[in-house]
GROMACS .gro file of C-alpha atoms in nm:
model
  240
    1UNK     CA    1   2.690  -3.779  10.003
    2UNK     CA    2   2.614  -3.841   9.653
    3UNK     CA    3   2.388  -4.115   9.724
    4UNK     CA    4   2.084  -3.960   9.858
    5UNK     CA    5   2.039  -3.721   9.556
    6UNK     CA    6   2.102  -4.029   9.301
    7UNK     CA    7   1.832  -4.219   9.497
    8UNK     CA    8   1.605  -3.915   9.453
    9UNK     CA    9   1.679  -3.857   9.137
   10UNK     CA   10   1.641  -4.247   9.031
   11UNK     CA   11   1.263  -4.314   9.218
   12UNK     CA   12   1.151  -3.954   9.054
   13UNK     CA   13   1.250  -4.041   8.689
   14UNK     CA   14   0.956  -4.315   8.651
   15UNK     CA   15   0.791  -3.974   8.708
   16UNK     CA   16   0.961  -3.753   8.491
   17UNK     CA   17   0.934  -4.012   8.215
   18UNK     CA   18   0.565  -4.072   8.210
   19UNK     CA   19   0.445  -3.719   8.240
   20UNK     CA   20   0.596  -3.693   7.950
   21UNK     CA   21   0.366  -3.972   7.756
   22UNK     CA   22   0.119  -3.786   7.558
   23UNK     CA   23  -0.270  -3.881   7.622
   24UNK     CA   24  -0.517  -3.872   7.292
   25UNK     CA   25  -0.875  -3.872   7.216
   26UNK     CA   26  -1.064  -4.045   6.927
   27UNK     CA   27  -1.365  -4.065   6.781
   28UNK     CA   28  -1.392  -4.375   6.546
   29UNK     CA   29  -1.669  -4.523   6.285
   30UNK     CA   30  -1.691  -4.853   6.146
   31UNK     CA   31  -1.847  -5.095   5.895
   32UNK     CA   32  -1.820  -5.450   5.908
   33UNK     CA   33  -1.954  -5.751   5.804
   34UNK     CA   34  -2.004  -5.999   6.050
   35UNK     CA   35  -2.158  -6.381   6.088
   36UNK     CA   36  -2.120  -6.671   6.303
   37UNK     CA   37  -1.939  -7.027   6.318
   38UNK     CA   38  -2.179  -7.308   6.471
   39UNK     CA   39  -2.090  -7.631   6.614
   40UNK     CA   40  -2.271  -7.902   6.755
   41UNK     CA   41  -2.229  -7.996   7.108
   42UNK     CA   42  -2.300  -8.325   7.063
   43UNK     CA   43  -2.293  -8.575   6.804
   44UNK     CA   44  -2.661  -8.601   6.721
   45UNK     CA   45  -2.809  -8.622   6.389
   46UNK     CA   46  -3.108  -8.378   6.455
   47UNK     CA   47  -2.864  -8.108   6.575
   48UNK     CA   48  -2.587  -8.169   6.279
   49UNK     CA   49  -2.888  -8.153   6.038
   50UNK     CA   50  -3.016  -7.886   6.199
   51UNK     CA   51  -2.693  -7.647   6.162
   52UNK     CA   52  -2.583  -7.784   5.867
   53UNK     CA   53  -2.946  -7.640   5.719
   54UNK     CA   54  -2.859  -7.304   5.904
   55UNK     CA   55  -2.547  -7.299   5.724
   56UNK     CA   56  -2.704  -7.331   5.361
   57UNK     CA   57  -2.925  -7.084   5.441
   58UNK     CA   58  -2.807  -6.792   5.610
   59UNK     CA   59  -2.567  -6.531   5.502
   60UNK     CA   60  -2.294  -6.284   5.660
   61UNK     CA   61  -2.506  -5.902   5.736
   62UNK     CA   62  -2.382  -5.528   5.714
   63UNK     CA   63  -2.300  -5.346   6.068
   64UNK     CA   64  -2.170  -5.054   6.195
   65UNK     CA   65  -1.970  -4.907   6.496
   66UNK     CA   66  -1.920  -4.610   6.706
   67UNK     CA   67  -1.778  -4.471   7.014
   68UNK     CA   68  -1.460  -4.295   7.143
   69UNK     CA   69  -1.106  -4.400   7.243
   70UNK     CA   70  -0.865  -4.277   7.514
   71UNK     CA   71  -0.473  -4.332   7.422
   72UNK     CA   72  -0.210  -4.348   7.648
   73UNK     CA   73   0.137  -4.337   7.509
   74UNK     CA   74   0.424  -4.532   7.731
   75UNK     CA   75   0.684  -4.553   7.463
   76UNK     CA   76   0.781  -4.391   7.081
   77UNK     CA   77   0.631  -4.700   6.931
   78UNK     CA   78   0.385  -4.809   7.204
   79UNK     CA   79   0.054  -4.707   7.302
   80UNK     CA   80  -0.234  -4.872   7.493
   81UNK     CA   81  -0.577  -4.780   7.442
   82UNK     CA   82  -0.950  -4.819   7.595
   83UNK     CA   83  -1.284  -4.628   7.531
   84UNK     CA   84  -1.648  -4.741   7.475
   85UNK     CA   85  -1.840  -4.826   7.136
   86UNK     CA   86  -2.194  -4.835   7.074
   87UNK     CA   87  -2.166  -5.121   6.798
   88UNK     CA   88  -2.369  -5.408   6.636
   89UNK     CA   89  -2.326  -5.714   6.530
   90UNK     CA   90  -2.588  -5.992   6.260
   91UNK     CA   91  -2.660  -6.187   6.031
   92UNK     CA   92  -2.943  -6.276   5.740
   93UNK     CA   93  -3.152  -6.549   5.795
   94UNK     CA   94  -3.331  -6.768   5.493
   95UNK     CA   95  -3.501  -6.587   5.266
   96UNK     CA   96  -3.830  -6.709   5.170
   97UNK     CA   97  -3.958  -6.637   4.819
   98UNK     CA   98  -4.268  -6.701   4.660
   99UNK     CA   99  -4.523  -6.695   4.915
  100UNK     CA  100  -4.846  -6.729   4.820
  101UNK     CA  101  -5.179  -6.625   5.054
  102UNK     CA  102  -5.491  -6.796   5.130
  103UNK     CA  103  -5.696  -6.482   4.987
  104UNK     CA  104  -5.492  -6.538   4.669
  105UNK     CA  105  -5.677  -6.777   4.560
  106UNK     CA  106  -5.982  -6.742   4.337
  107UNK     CA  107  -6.214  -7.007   4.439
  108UNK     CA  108  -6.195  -7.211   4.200
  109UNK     CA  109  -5.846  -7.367   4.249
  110UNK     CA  110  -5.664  -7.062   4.020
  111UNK     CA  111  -5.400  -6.825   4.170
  112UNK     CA  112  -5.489  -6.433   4.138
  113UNK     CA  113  -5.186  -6.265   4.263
  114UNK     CA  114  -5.239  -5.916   4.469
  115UNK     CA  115  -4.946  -5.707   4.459
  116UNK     CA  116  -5.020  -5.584   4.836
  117UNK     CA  117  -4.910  -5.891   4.996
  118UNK     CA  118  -4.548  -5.972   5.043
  119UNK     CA  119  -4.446  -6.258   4.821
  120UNK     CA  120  -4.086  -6.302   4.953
  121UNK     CA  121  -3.922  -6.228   5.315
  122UNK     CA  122  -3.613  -6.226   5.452
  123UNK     CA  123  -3.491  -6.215   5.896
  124UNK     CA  124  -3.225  -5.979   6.016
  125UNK     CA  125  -3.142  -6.043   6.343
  126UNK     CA  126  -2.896  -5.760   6.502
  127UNK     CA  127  -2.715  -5.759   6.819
  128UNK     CA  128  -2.650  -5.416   6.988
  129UNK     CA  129  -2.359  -5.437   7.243
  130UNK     CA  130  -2.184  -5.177   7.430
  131UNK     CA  131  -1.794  -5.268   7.405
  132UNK     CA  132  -1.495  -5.165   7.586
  133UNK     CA  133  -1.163  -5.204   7.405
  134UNK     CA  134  -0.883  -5.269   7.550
  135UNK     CA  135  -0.593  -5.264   7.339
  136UNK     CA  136  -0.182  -5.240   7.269
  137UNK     CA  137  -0.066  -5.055   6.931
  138UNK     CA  138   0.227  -5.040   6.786
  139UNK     CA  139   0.324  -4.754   6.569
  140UNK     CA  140   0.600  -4.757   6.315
  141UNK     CA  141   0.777  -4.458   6.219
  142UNK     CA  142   0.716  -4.068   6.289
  143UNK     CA  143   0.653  -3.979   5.955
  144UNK     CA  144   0.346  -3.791   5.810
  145UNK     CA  145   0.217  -4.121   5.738
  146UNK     CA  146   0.286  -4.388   5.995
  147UNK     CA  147   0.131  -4.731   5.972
  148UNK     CA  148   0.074  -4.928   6.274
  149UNK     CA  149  -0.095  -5.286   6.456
  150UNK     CA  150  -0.351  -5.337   6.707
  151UNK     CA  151  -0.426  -5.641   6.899
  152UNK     CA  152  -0.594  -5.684   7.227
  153UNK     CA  153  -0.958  -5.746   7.373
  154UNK     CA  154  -1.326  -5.632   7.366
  155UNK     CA  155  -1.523  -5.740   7.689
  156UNK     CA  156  -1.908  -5.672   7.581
  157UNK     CA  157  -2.204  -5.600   7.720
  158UNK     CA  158  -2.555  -5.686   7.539
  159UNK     CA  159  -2.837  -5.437   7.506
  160UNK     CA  160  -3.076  -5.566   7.258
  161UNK     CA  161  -3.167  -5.741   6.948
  162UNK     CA  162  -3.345  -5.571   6.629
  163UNK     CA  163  -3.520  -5.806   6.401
  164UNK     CA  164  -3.556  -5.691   6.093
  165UNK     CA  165  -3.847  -5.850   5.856
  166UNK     CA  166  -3.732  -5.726   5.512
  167UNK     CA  167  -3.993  -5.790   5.204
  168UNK     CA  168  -4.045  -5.690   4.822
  169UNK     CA  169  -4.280  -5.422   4.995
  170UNK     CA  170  -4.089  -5.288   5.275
  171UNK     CA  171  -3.911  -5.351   5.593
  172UNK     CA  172  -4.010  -5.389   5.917
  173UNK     CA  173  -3.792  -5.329   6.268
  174UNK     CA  174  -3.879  -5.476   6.637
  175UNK     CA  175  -3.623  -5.447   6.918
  176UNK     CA  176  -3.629  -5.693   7.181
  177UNK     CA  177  -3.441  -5.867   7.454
  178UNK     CA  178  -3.360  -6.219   7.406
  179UNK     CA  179  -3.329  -6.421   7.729
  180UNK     CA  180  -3.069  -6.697   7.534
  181UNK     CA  181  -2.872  -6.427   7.463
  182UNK     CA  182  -2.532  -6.406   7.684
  183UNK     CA  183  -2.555  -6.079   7.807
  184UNK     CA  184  -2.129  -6.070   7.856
  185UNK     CA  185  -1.994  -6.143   7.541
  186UNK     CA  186  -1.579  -6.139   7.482
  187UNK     CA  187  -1.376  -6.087   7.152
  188UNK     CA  188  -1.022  -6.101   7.070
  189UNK     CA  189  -0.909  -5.780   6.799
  190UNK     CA  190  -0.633  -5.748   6.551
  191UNK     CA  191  -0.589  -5.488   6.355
  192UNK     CA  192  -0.369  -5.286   6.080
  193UNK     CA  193  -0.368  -4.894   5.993
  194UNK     CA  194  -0.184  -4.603   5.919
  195UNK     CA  195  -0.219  -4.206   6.077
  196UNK     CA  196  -0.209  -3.936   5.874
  197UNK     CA  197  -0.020  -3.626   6.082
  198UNK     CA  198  -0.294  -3.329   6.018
  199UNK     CA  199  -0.144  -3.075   6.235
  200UNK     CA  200   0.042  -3.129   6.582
  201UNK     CA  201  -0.263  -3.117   6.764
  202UNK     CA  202  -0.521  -3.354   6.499
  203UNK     CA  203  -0.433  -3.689   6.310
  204UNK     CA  204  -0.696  -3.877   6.095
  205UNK     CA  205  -0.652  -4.314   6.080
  206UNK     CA  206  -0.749  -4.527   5.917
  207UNK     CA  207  -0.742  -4.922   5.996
  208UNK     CA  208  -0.893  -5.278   5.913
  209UNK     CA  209  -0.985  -5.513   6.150
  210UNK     CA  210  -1.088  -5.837   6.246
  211UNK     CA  211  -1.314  -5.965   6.597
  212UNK     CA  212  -1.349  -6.334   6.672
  213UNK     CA  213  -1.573  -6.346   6.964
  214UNK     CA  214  -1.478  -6.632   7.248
  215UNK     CA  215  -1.780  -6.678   7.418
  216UNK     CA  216  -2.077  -6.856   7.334
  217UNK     CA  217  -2.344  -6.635   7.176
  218UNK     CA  218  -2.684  -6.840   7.269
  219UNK     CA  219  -2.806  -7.059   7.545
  220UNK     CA  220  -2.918  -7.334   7.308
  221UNK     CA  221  -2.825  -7.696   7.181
  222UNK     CA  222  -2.530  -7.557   6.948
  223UNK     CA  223  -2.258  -7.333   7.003
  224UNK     CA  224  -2.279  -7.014   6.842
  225UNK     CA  225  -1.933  -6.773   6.789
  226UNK     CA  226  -1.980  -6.429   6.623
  227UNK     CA  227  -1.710  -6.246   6.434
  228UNK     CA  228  -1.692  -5.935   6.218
  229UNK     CA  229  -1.458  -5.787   5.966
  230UNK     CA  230  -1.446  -5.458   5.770
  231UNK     CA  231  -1.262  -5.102   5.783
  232UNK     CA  232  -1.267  -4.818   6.089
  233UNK     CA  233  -1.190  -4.457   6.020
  234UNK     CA  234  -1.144  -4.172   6.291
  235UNK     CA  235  -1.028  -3.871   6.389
  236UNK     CA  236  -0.772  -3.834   6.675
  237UNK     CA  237  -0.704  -3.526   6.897
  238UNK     CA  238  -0.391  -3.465   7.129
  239UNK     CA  239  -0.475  -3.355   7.470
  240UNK     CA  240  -0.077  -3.348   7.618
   0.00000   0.00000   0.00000
């Protein structure tokens, strides 16, 4: 007679056990650093030339990241986690120095410089995506202060590019779509933290991390792989 209630009792506690997993809310910001590794797809001189001159010339940019997670705790140590980030990604292109303008000169084969006209320039070209993490972490102790690891994926979506055109005068922003651009872009995370208990309802965290995108960037004659490093910080609420 036993048997029915211990077969109850055994199909509810799957039940029992996860409405007991507590659900959390972040909101997280970022800076990073990202750039880009290039490789040729072929063996071709123009296109090994060609990237080994982007390579001299171009340098790693400053980014930033926002957006909201939503946790979902399945063990003491073990929690997975999704949300959506507003977040961007670039890098500086060659900067030109010491232009010099066709009204600069003074007729008679001098140089009279005029301070109005930019005499060095420099591209930024930023990526905006939209990116949904989806992610394990693994939290160790129950301390005040508990450090913890991340690792998982960030399918993205592409929303624009901002090229900035920075000079000794000023800077310049135009946002635009770029067609070469793969719209779905896909980028492994690992990361490393620690929480700081503020109360039992709010906890503050703090964590570095590192993306290596997977998927091509451009359509073009070279392949093109983003990645970004730098520091997150955020504040996280309990809601059960």
């Amino acid at each position: 007679m036993k048997t029915i209630p211990n077969l109850i009792l055994l199909f509810l506690l799957p039940y029992f056990g996860f409405s007991q997993i507590n659900s959390s809310v972040d909101f997280i910001f970022g800076i990073d650093y990202s750039y880009r590794y290039l490789n040729a797809i072929n063996d071709n001189p123009q296109s090994l030339a060609f990237i080994e001159n982007k390579e001299d010339k171009e340098s790693p940019s400053l980014n930033w990241r926002a957006g909201f997670n939503y946790n979902k705790r399945i063990s003491n140590r073990l929690s997975l986690k999704t949300g959506l980030r507003l977040s961007t990604i670039s890098y500086k292109g060659e900067k030109i120095t010491g232009l010099r303008w066709g009204s600069e000169n003074d007729g008679m084969g001098g140089y009279q410089f005029d301070p109005t006209l930019p005499h060095e320039i420099q591209t930024i070209y930023e990526y905006w995506l939209v990116e949904i993490p989806v992610m394990g972490r693994m939290e160790f102790g129950n301390k005040k202060w508990s450090p913890f690891m991340e690792a998982g994926f960030a399918p993205s979506y592409y929303l624009t590019t901002n090229v900035k055109s920075k000079t000794d005068l000023g800077s310049e922003s135009e946002f635009s779509n770029q067609s070469n651009f793969y719209k779905f872009q896909l980028a492994v995370v690992v990361s490393a933290g620690v929480n700081y208990d503020l109360s039992d309802q709010f906890q503050l965290f703090t964590q570095v991390a590192y993306r290596q995108f997977f998927t091509n960037a451009h359509l073009t004659f070279f392949k093109e792989h983003l990645y970004a490093y730098g520091i997150e910080l955020g504040i996280r609420k309990r809601i059960n």
